[in-house]
PDB file of C-alpha atoms in Angstrom:
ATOM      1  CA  UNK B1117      14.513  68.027 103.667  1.00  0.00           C
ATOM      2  CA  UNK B1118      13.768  71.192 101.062  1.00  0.00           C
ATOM      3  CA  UNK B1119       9.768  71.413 102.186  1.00  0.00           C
ATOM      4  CA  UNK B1120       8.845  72.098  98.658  1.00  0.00           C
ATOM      5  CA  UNK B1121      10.458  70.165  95.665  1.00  0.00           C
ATOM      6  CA  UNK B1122       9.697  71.583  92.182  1.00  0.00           C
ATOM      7  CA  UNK B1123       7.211  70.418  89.568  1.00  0.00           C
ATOM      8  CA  UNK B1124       7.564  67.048  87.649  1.00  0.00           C
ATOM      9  CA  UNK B1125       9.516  68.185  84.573  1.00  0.00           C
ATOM     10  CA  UNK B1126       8.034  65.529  82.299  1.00  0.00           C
ATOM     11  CA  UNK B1127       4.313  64.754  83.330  1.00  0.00           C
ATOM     12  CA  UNK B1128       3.741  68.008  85.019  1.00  0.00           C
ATOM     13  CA  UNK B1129       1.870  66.214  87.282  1.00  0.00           C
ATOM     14  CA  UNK B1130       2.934  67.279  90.979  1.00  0.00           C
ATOM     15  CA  UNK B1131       0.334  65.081  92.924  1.00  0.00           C
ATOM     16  CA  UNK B1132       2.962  62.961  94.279  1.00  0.00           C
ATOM     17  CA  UNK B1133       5.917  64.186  97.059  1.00  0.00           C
ATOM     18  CA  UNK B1134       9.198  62.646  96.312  1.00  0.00           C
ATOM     19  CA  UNK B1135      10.121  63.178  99.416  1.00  0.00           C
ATOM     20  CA  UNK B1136       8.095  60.265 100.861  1.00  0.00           C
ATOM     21  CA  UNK B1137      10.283  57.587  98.386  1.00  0.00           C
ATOM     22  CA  UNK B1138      13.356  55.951  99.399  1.00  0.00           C
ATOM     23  CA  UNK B1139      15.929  54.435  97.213  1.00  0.00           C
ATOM     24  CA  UNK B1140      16.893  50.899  97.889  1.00  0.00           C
ATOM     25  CA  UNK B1141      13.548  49.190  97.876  1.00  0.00           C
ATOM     26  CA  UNK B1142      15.711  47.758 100.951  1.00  0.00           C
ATOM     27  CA  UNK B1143      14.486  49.070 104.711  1.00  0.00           C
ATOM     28  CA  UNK B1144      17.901  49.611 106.360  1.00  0.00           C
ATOM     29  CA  UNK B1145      18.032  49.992 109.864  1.00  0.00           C
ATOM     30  CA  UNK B1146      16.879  53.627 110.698  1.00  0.00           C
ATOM     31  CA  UNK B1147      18.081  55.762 113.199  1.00  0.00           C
ATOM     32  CA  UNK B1148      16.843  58.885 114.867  1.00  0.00           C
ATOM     33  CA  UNK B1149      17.692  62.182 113.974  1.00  0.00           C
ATOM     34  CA  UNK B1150      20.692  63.313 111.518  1.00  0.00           C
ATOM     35  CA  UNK B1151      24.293  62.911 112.920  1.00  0.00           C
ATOM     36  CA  UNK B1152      25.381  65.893 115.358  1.00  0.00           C
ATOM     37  CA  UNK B1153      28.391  67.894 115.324  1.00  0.00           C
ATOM     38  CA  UNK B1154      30.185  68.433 118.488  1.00  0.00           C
ATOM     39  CA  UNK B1155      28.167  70.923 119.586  1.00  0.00           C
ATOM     40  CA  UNK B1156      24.907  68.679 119.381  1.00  0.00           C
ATOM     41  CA  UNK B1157      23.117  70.224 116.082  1.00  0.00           C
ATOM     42  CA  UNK B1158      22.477  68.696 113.504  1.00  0.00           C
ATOM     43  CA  UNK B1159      25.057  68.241 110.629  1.00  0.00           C
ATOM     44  CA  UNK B1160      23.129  67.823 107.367  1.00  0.00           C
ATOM     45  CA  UNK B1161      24.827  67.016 104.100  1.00  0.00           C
ATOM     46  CA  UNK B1162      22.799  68.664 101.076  1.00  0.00           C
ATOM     47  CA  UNK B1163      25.050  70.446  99.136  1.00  0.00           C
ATOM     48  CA  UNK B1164      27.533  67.373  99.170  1.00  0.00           C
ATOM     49  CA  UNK B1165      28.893  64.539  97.614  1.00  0.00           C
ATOM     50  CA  UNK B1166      28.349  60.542  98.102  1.00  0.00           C
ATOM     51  CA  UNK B1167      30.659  58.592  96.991  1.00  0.00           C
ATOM     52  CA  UNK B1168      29.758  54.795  96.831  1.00  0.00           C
ATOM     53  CA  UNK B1169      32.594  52.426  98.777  1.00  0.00           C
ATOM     54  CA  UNK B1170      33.468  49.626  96.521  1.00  0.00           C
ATOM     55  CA  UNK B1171      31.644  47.484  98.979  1.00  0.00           C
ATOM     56  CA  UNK B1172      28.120  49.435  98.407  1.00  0.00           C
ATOM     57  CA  UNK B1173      25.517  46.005  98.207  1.00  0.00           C
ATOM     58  CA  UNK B1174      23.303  47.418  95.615  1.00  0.00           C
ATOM     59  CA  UNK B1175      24.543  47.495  92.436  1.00  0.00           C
ATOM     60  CA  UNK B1176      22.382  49.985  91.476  1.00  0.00           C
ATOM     61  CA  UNK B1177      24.766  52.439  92.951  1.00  0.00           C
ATOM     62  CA  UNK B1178      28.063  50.582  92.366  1.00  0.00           C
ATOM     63  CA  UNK B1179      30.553  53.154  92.052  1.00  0.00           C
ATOM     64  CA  UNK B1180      27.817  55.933  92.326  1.00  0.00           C
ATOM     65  CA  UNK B1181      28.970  59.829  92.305  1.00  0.00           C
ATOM     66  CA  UNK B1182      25.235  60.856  94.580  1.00  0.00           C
ATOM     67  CA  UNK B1183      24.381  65.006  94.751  1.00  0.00           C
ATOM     68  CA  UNK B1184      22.875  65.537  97.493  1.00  0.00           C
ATOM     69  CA  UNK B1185      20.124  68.021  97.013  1.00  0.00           C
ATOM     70  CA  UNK B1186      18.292  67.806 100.463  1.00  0.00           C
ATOM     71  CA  UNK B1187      19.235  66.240 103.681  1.00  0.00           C
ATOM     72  CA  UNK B1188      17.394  66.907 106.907  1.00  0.00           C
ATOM     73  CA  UNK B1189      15.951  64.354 109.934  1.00  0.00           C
ATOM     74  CA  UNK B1190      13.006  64.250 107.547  1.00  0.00           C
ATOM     75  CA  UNK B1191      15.325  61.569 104.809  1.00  0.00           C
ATOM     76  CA  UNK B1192      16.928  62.541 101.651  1.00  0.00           C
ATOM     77  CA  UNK B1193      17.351  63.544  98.197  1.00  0.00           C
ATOM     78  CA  UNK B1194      20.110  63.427  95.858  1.00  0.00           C
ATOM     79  CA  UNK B1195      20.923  62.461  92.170  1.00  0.00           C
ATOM     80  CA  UNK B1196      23.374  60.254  90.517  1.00  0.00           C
ATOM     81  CA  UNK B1197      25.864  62.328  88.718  1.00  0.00           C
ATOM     82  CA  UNK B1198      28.133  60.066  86.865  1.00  0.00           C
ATOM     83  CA  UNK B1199      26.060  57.413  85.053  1.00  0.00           C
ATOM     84  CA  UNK B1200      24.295  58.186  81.612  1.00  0.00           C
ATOM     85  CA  UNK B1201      20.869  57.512  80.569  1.00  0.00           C
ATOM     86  CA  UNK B1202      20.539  54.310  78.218  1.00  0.00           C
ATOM     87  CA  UNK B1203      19.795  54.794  74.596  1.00  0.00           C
ATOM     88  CA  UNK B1204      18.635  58.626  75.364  1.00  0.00           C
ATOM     89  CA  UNK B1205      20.469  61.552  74.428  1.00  0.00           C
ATOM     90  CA  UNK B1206      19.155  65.698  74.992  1.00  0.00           C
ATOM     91  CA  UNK B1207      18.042  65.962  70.805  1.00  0.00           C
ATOM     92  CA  UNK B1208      16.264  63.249  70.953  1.00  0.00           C
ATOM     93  CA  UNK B1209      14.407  64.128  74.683  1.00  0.00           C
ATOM     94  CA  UNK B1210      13.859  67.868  73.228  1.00  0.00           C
ATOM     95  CA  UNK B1211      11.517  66.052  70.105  1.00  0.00           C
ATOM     96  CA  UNK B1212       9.958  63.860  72.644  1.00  0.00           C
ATOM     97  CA  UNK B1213       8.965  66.785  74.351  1.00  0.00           C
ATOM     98  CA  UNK B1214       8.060  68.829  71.126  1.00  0.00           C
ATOM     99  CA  UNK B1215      10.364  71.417  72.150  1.00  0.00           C
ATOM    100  CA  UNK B1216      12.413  71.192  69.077  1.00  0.00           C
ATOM    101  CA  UNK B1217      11.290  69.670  66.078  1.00  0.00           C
ATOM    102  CA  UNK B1218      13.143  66.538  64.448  1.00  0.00           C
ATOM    103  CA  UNK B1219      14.909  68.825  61.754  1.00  0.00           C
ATOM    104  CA  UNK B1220      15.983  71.335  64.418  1.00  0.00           C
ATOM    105  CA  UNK B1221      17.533  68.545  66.052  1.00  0.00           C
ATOM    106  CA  UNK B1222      20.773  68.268  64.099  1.00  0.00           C
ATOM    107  CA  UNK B1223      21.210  72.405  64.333  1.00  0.00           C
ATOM    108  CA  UNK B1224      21.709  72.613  68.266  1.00  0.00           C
ATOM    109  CA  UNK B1225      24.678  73.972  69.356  1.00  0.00           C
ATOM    110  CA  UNK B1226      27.017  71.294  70.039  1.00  0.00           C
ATOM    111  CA  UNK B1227      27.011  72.486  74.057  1.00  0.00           C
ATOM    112  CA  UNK B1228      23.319  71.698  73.722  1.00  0.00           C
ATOM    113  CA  UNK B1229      23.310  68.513  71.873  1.00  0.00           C
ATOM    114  CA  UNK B1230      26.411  67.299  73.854  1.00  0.00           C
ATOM    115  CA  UNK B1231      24.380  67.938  77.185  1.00  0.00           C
ATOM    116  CA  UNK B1232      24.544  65.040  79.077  1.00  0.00           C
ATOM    117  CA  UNK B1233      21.611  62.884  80.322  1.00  0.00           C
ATOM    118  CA  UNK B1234      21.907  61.170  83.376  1.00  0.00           C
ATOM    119  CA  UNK B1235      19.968  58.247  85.094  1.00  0.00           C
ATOM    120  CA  UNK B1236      19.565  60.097  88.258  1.00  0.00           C
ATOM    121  CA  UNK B1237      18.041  57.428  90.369  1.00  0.00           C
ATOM    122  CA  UNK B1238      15.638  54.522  90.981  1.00  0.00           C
ATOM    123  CA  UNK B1239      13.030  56.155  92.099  1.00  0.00           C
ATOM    124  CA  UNK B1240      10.673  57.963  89.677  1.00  0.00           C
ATOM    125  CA  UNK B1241      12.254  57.696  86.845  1.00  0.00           C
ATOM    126  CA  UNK B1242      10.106  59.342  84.740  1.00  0.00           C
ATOM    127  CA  UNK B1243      10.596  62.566  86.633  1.00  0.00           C
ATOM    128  CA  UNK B1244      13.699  64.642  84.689  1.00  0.00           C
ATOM    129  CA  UNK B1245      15.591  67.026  87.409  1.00  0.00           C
ATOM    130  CA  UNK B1246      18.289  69.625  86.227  1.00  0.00           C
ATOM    131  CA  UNK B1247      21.257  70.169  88.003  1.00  0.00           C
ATOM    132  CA  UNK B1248      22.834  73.985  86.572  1.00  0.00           C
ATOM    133  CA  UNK B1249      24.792  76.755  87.509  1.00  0.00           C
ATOM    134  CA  UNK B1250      23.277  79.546  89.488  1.00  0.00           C
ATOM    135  CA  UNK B1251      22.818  81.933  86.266  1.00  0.00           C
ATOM    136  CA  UNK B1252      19.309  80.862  85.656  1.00  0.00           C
ATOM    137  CA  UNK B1253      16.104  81.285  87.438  1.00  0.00           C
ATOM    138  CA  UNK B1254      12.799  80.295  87.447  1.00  0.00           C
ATOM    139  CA  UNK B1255      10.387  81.939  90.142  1.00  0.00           C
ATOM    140  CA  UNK B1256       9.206  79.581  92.394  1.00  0.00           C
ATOM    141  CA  UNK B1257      10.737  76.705  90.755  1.00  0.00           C
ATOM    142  CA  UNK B1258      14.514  76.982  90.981  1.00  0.00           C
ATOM    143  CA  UNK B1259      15.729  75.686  94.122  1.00  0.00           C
ATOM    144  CA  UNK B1260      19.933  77.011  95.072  1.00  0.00           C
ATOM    145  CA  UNK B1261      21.035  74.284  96.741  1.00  0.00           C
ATOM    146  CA  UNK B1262      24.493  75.536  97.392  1.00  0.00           C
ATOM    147  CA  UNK B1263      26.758  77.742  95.463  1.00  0.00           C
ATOM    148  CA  UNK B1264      27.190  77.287  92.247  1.00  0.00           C
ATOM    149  CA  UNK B1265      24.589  75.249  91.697  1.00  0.00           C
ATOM    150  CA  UNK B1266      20.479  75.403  91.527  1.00  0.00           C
ATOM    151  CA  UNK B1267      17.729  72.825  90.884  1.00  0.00           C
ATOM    152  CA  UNK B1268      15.241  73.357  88.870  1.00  0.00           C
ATOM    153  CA  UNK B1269      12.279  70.607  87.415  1.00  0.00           C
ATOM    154  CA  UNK B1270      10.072  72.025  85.064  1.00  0.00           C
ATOM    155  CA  UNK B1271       9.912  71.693  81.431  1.00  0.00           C
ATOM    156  CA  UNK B1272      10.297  75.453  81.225  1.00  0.00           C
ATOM    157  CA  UNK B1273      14.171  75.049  81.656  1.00  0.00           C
ATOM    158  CA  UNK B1274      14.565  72.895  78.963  1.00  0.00           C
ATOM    159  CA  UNK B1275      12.426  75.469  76.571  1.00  0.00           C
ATOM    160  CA  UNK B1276      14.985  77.809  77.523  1.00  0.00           C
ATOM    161  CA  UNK B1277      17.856  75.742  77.063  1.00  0.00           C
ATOM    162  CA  UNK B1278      16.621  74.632  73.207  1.00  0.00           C
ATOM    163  CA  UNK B1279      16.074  78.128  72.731  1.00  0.00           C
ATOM    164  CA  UNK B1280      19.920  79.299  74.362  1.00  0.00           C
ATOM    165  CA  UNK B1281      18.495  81.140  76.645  1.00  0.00           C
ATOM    166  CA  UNK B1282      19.667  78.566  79.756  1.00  0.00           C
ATOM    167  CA  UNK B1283      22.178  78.268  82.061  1.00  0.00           C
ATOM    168  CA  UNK B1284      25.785  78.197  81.019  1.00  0.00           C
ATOM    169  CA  UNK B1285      26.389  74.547  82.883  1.00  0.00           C
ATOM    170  CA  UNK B1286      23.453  71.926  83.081  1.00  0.00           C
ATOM    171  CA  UNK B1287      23.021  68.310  83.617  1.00  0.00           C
ATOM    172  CA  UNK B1288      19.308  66.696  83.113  1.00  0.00           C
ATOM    173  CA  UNK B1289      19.050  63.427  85.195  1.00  0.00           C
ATOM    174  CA  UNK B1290      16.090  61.264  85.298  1.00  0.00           C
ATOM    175  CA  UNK B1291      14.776  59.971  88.477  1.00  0.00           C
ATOM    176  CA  UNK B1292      16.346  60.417  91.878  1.00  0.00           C
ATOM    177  CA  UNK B1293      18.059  58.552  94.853  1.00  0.00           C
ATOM    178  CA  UNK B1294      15.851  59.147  97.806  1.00  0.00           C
ATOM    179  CA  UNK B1295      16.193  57.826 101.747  1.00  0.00           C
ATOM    180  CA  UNK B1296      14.255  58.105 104.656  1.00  0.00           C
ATOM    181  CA  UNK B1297      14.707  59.438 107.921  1.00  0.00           C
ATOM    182  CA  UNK B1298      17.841  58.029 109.133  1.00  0.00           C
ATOM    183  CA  UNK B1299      18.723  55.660 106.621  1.00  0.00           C
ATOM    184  CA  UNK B1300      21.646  57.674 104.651  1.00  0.00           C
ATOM    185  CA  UNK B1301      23.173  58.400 108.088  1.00  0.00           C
ATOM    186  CA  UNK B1302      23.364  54.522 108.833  1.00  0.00           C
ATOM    187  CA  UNK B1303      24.422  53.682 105.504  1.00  0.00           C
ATOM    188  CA  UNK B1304      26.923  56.196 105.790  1.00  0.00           C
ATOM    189  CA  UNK B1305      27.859  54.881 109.595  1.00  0.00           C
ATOM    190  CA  UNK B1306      27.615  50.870 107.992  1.00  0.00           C
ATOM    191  CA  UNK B1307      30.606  52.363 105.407  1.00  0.00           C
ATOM    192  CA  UNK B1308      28.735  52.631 102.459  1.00  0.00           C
ATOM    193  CA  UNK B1309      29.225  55.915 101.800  1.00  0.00           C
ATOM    194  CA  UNK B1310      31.670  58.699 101.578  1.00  0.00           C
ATOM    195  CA  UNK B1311      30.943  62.470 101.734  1.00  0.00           C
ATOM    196  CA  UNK B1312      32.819  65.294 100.532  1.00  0.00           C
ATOM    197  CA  UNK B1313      32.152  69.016  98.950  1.00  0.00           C
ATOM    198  CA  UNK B1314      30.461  69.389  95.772  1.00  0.00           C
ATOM    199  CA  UNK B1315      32.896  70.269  92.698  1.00  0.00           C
ATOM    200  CA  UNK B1316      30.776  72.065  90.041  1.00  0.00           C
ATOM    201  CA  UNK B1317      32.980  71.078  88.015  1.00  0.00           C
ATOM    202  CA  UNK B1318      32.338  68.077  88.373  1.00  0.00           C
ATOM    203  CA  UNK B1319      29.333  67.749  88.486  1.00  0.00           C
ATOM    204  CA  UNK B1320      28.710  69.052  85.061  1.00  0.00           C
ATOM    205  CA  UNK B1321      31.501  67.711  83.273  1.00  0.00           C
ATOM    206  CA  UNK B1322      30.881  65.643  80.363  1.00  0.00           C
ATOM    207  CA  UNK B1323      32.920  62.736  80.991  1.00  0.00           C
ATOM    208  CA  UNK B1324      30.844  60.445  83.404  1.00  0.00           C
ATOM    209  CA  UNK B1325      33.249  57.624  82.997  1.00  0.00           C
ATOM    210  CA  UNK B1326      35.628  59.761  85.310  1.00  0.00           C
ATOM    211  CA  UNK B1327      33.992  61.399  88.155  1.00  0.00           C
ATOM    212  CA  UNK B1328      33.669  58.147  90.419  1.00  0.00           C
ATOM    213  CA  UNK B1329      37.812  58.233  90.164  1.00  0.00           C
ATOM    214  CA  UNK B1330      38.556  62.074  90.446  1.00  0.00           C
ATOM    215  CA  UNK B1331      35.437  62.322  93.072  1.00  0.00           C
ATOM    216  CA  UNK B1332      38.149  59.867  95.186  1.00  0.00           C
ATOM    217  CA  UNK B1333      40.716  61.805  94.423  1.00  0.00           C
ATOM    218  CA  UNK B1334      39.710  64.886  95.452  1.00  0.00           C
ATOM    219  CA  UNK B1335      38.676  64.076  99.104  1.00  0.00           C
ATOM    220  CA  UNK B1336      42.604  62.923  99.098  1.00  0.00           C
ATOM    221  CA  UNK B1337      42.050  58.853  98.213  1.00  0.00           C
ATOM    222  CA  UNK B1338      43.479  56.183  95.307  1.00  0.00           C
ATOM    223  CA  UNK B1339      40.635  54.547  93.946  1.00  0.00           C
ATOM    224  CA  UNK B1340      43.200  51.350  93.845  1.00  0.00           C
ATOM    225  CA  UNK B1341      43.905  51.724  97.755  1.00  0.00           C
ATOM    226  CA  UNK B1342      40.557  52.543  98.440  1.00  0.00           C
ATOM    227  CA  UNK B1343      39.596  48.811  96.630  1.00  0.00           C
ATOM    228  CA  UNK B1344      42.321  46.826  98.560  1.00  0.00           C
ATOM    229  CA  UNK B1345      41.088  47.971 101.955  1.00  0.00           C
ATOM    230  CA  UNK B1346      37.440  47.657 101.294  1.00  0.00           C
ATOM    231  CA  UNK B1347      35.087  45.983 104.110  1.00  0.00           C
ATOM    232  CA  UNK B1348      38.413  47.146 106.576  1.00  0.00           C
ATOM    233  CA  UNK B1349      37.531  49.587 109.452  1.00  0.00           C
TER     234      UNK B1349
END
Protein backbone atom coordinates (compact mmCIF):
# COMPACT_ATOMS: atom_id res chain seq x y z
CA UNK A 1 0.00 0.00 0.00
CA UNK A 2 0.69 3.95 -1.15
CA UNK A 3 2.79 4.78 2.35
CA UNK A 4 1.21 8.14 2.45
CA UNK A 5 -2.58 8.70 1.67
CA UNK A 6 -3.67 12.35 1.28
CA UNK A 7 -5.45 14.64 3.73
CA UNK A 8 -9.14 14.10 4.85
CA UNK A 9 -10.97 16.25 2.28
CA UNK A 10 -13.86 17.08 4.61
CA UNK A 11 -12.59 17.34 8.33
CA UNK A 12 -9.06 18.07 7.44
CA UNK A 13 -8.24 16.14 10.17
CA UNK A 14 -5.39 13.55 9.11
CA UNK A 15 -4.84 11.92 12.64
CA UNK A 16 -6.20 8.74 11.51
CA UNK A 17 -4.41 6.18 8.64
CA UNK A 18 -6.95 4.63 6.45
CA UNK A 19 -4.82 2.24 5.71
CA UNK A 20 -5.26 0.38 9.03
CA UNK A 21 -9.40 -0.09 8.15
CA UNK A 22 -10.78 -2.92 6.37
CA UNK A 23 -14.04 -3.12 4.63
CA UNK A 24 -16.32 -5.91 5.56
CA UNK A 25 -16.50 -5.53 9.30
CA UNK A 26 -16.11 -9.44 8.42
CA UNK A 27 -12.36 -11.05 9.25
CA UNK A 28 -11.93 -13.31 6.19
CA UNK A 29 -9.40 -15.77 6.26
CA UNK A 30 -6.00 -13.97 5.60
CA UNK A 31 -3.24 -15.14 3.79
CA UNK A 32 0.38 -14.21 3.54
CA UNK A 33 1.81 -12.08 1.12
CA UNK A 34 0.07 -10.81 -2.29
CA UNK A 35 -0.37 -13.47 -5.09
CA UNK A 36 2.96 -14.09 -7.21
CA UNK A 37 3.41 -14.15 -10.80
CA UNK A 38 5.33 -16.91 -12.29
CA UNK A 39 8.37 -15.60 -11.62
CA UNK A 40 7.68 -15.39 -7.72
CA UNK A 41 7.10 -11.40 -7.25
CA UNK A 42 4.55 -10.06 -6.23
CA UNK A 43 1.56 -9.17 -8.55
CA UNK A 44 -0.30 -6.22 -7.01
CA UNK A 45 -3.52 -4.88 -8.45
CA UNK A 46 -3.77 -0.95 -7.79
CA UNK A 47 -4.50 0.59 -10.81
CA UNK A 48 -7.34 -2.07 -11.49
CA UNK A 49 -10.73 -2.98 -11.47
CA UNK A 50 -13.00 -5.30 -9.02
CA UNK A 51 -15.77 -6.43 -10.21
CA UNK A 52 -18.22 -8.02 -7.62
CA UNK A 53 -19.42 -11.86 -8.75
CA UNK A 54 -23.10 -12.04 -8.40
CA UNK A 55 -22.41 -14.32 -5.52
CA UNK A 56 -20.38 -11.46 -3.45
CA UNK A 57 -22.09 -12.16 0.44
CA UNK A 58 -22.15 -8.60 1.42
CA UNK A 59 -24.57 -6.68 -0.03
CA UNK A 60 -22.84 -3.77 0.56
CA UNK A 61 -20.89 -4.47 -2.55
CA UNK A 62 -23.55 -6.32 -4.58
CA UNK A 63 -22.74 -5.66 -8.02
CA UNK A 64 -19.82 -3.29 -6.95
CA UNK A 65 -17.50 -1.61 -9.83
CA UNK A 66 -14.16 -1.30 -6.83
CA UNK A 67 -10.93 1.16 -8.07
CA UNK A 68 -8.31 -0.01 -6.73
CA UNK A 69 -6.08 2.77 -5.58
CA UNK A 70 -3.40 0.79 -3.52
CA UNK A 71 -2.64 -2.82 -3.25
CA UNK A 72 0.50 -4.14 -1.63
CA UNK A 73 1.17 -7.22 1.17
CA UNK A 74 0.41 -4.35 3.53
CA UNK A 75 -3.94 -4.67 2.52
CA UNK A 76 -5.84 -2.41 0.33
CA UNK A 77 -7.55 0.54 -0.89
CA UNK A 78 -10.00 1.14 -3.48
CA UNK A 79 -13.35 3.05 -4.10
CA UNK A 80 -16.70 2.13 -5.35
CA UNK A 81 -17.20 3.62 -8.70
CA UNK A 82 -20.67 2.89 -9.78
CA UNK A 83 -23.06 3.61 -6.89
CA UNK A 84 -24.27 7.28 -6.08
CA UNK A 85 -24.39 9.02 -2.89
CA UNK A 86 -28.04 9.16 -1.31
CA UNK A 87 -29.87 12.41 -1.27
CA UNK A 88 -26.38 14.37 -2.02
CA UNK A 89 -25.53 15.94 -5.12
CA UNK A 90 -21.91 18.28 -5.92
CA UNK A 91 -24.15 21.98 -5.51
CA UNK A 92 -25.39 21.09 -2.64
CA UNK A 93 -21.76 19.51 -1.06
CA UNK A 94 -19.98 22.83 -2.53
CA UNK A 95 -22.58 25.08 0.05
CA UNK A 96 -21.95 22.61 2.73
CA UNK A 97 -18.51 23.31 2.36
CA UNK A 98 -18.96 27.18 1.83
CA UNK A 99 -17.19 26.92 -1.31
CA UNK A 100 -19.99 28.29 -3.31
CA UNK A 101 -22.68 30.13 -1.91
CA UNK A 102 -26.47 28.93 -2.19
CA UNK A 103 -27.20 31.49 -5.11
CA UNK A 104 -24.04 30.45 -6.97
CA UNK A 105 -25.35 27.11 -6.81
CA UNK A 106 -27.81 27.16 -9.70
CA UNK A 107 -24.94 29.06 -12.04
CA UNK A 108 -22.35 26.05 -12.17
CA UNK A 109 -21.59 24.82 -15.29
CA UNK A 110 -23.69 21.95 -15.97
CA UNK A 111 -20.22 19.60 -16.12
CA UNK A 112 -19.87 20.86 -12.56
CA UNK A 113 -23.28 20.51 -11.21
CA UNK A 114 -23.74 17.17 -13.12
CA UNK A 115 -20.50 15.83 -11.31
CA UNK A 116 -21.29 12.79 -9.86
CA UNK A 117 -21.07 11.83 -6.14
CA UNK A 118 -20.33 8.51 -5.26
CA UNK A 119 -20.63 6.40 -1.98
CA UNK A 120 -17.14 5.21 -2.19
CA UNK A 121 -17.13 2.78 0.64
CA UNK A 122 -18.01 1.68 4.19
CA UNK A 123 -15.36 2.75 5.79
CA UNK A 124 -15.00 6.45 6.72
CA UNK A 125 -17.53 7.80 5.18
CA UNK A 126 -17.13 11.10 6.04
CA UNK A 127 -13.81 11.25 4.26
CA UNK A 128 -14.60 12.61 0.35
CA UNK A 129 -11.73 11.14 -2.16
CA UNK A 130 -11.54 12.38 -5.88
CA UNK A 131 -10.88 10.20 -8.54
CA UNK A 132 -9.68 12.72 -11.89
CA UNK A 133 -7.74 12.77 -14.83
CA UNK A 134 -4.06 13.40 -14.65
CA UNK A 135 -4.40 17.27 -15.74
CA UNK A 136 -4.48 18.51 -12.23
CA UNK A 137 -2.05 18.66 -9.46
CA UNK A 138 -1.73 19.40 -6.10
CA UNK A 139 1.91 19.22 -4.51
CA UNK A 140 2.13 16.73 -2.12
CA UNK A 141 -1.40 15.79 -2.24
CA UNK A 142 -2.20 14.30 -5.63
CA UNK A 143 -1.38 10.79 -5.74
CA UNK A 144 -1.11 9.16 -9.94
CA UNK A 145 -2.22 6.01 -9.41
CA UNK A 146 -1.97 4.86 -12.95
CA UNK A 147 -2.41 6.61 -16.19
CA UNK A 148 -4.97 8.59 -16.68
CA UNK A 149 -5.96 8.91 -13.50
CA UNK A 150 -4.72 10.72 -10.01
CA UNK A 151 -6.09 10.87 -6.44
CA UNK A 152 -6.30 13.62 -4.74
CA UNK A 153 -8.26 14.37 -0.99
CA UNK A 154 -8.17 17.75 0.00
CA UNK A 155 -10.75 20.34 -0.08
CA UNK A 156 -8.41 22.38 -2.25
CA UNK A 157 -9.57 20.33 -5.38
CA UNK A 158 -12.95 21.01 -4.97
CA UNK A 159 -12.11 25.02 -4.59
CA UNK A 160 -10.64 24.59 -7.85
CA UNK A 161 -13.23 22.69 -9.40
CA UNK A 162 -16.17 25.44 -8.19
CA UNK A 163 -13.91 27.91 -9.45
CA UNK A 164 -13.19 25.83 -13.19
CA UNK A 165 -9.98 25.68 -12.60
CA UNK A 166 -10.06 21.51 -12.05
CA UNK A 167 -9.50 18.66 -13.85
CA UNK A 168 -11.32 17.99 -17.07
CA UNK A 169 -12.79 14.39 -15.64
CA UNK A 170 -13.58 13.96 -11.81
CA UNK A 171 -15.59 11.77 -9.64
CA UNK A 172 -15.91 12.72 -5.68
CA UNK A 173 -16.71 9.49 -3.67
CA UNK A 174 -17.24 9.39 -0.04
CA UNK A 175 -15.64 6.84 2.06
CA UNK A 176 -13.57 3.94 0.83
CA UNK A 177 -13.41 0.04 0.55
CA UNK A 178 -10.38 -0.97 2.49
CA UNK A 179 -8.80 -4.76 3.24
CA UNK A 180 -6.10 -6.02 5.10
CA UNK A 181 -3.17 -7.90 4.41
CA UNK A 182 -4.29 -10.79 2.48
CA UNK A 183 -7.84 -10.55 2.59
CA UNK A 184 -8.63 -9.12 -1.13
CA UNK A 185 -6.33 -11.88 -2.45
CA UNK A 186 -8.56 -14.62 -0.67
CA UNK A 187 -11.66 -13.00 -1.53
CA UNK A 188 -10.49 -12.83 -4.89
CA UNK A 189 -9.17 -16.74 -4.68
CA UNK A 190 -12.92 -17.62 -2.70
CA UNK A 191 -14.49 -16.05 -6.29
CA UNK A 192 -15.69 -12.98 -5.10
CA UNK A 193 -14.01 -10.90 -7.18
CA UNK A 194 -12.97 -10.18 -10.67
CA UNK A 195 -10.06 -7.97 -11.83
CA UNK A 196 -9.47 -6.27 -14.95
CA UNK A 197 -7.75 -2.81 -16.32
CA UNK A 198 -9.08 0.41 -15.36
CA UNK A 199 -11.23 2.23 -18.23
CA UNK A 200 -11.11 6.01 -17.52
CA UNK A 201 -13.79 6.12 -19.18
CA UNK A 202 -15.42 4.48 -17.14
CA UNK A 203 -14.67 5.39 -14.35
CA UNK A 204 -15.84 8.89 -14.79
CA UNK A 205 -18.78 8.40 -16.77
CA UNK A 206 -21.94 9.69 -15.54
CA UNK A 207 -24.14 6.85 -15.85
CA UNK A 208 -23.51 4.62 -12.69
CA UNK A 209 -26.44 2.46 -13.46
CA UNK A 210 -24.16 0.97 -16.32
CA UNK A 211 -20.66 0.38 -15.39
CA UNK A 212 -21.32 -2.95 -13.31
CA UNK A 213 -22.67 -4.32 -16.98
CA UNK A 214 -20.07 -2.74 -19.45
CA UNK A 215 -17.22 -3.35 -16.58
CA UNK A 216 -18.34 -7.31 -17.54
CA UNK A 217 -18.28 -6.69 -20.78
CA UNK A 218 -15.18 -5.39 -21.28
CA UNK A 219 -13.02 -8.15 -19.61
CA UNK A 220 -15.00 -10.30 -22.48
CA UNK A 221 -18.22 -11.63 -20.13
CA UNK A 222 -22.40 -11.47 -20.39
CA UNK A 223 -23.57 -10.24 -17.27
CA UNK A 224 -26.61 -12.89 -17.98
CA UNK A 225 -23.99 -15.88 -18.36
CA UNK A 226 -21.96 -14.64 -15.77
CA UNK A 227 -25.44 -14.94 -13.33
CA UNK A 228 -26.35 -18.52 -14.54
CA UNK A 229 -22.96 -19.94 -13.67
CA UNK A 230 -22.51 -18.20 -10.41
CA UNK A 231 -21.09 -20.29 -7.26
CA UNK A 232 -19.67 -22.79 -10.46
CA UNK A 233 -15.83 -23.26 -10.56
Amino acid sequence: MRSRFPQDLLSQDPSRDPSQDHADGVAGPHVEGADTSPRGAPSYLDGQLLVAMPGMADERFSRSVIYLCAHSAEGAMGIIVNKPASDLNMPDLLVQLDIIGKDDAIRLPHRIGHMPVLMGGPVEASRGFVLHSPDFHIEQSTLLIDDGICLTATIEILRAIADGRGPESAVLALGYAGWQAGQLESEIQANGWLHCPADPELIFNTALETKYDRALRGIGIEPAMLSATAGHA
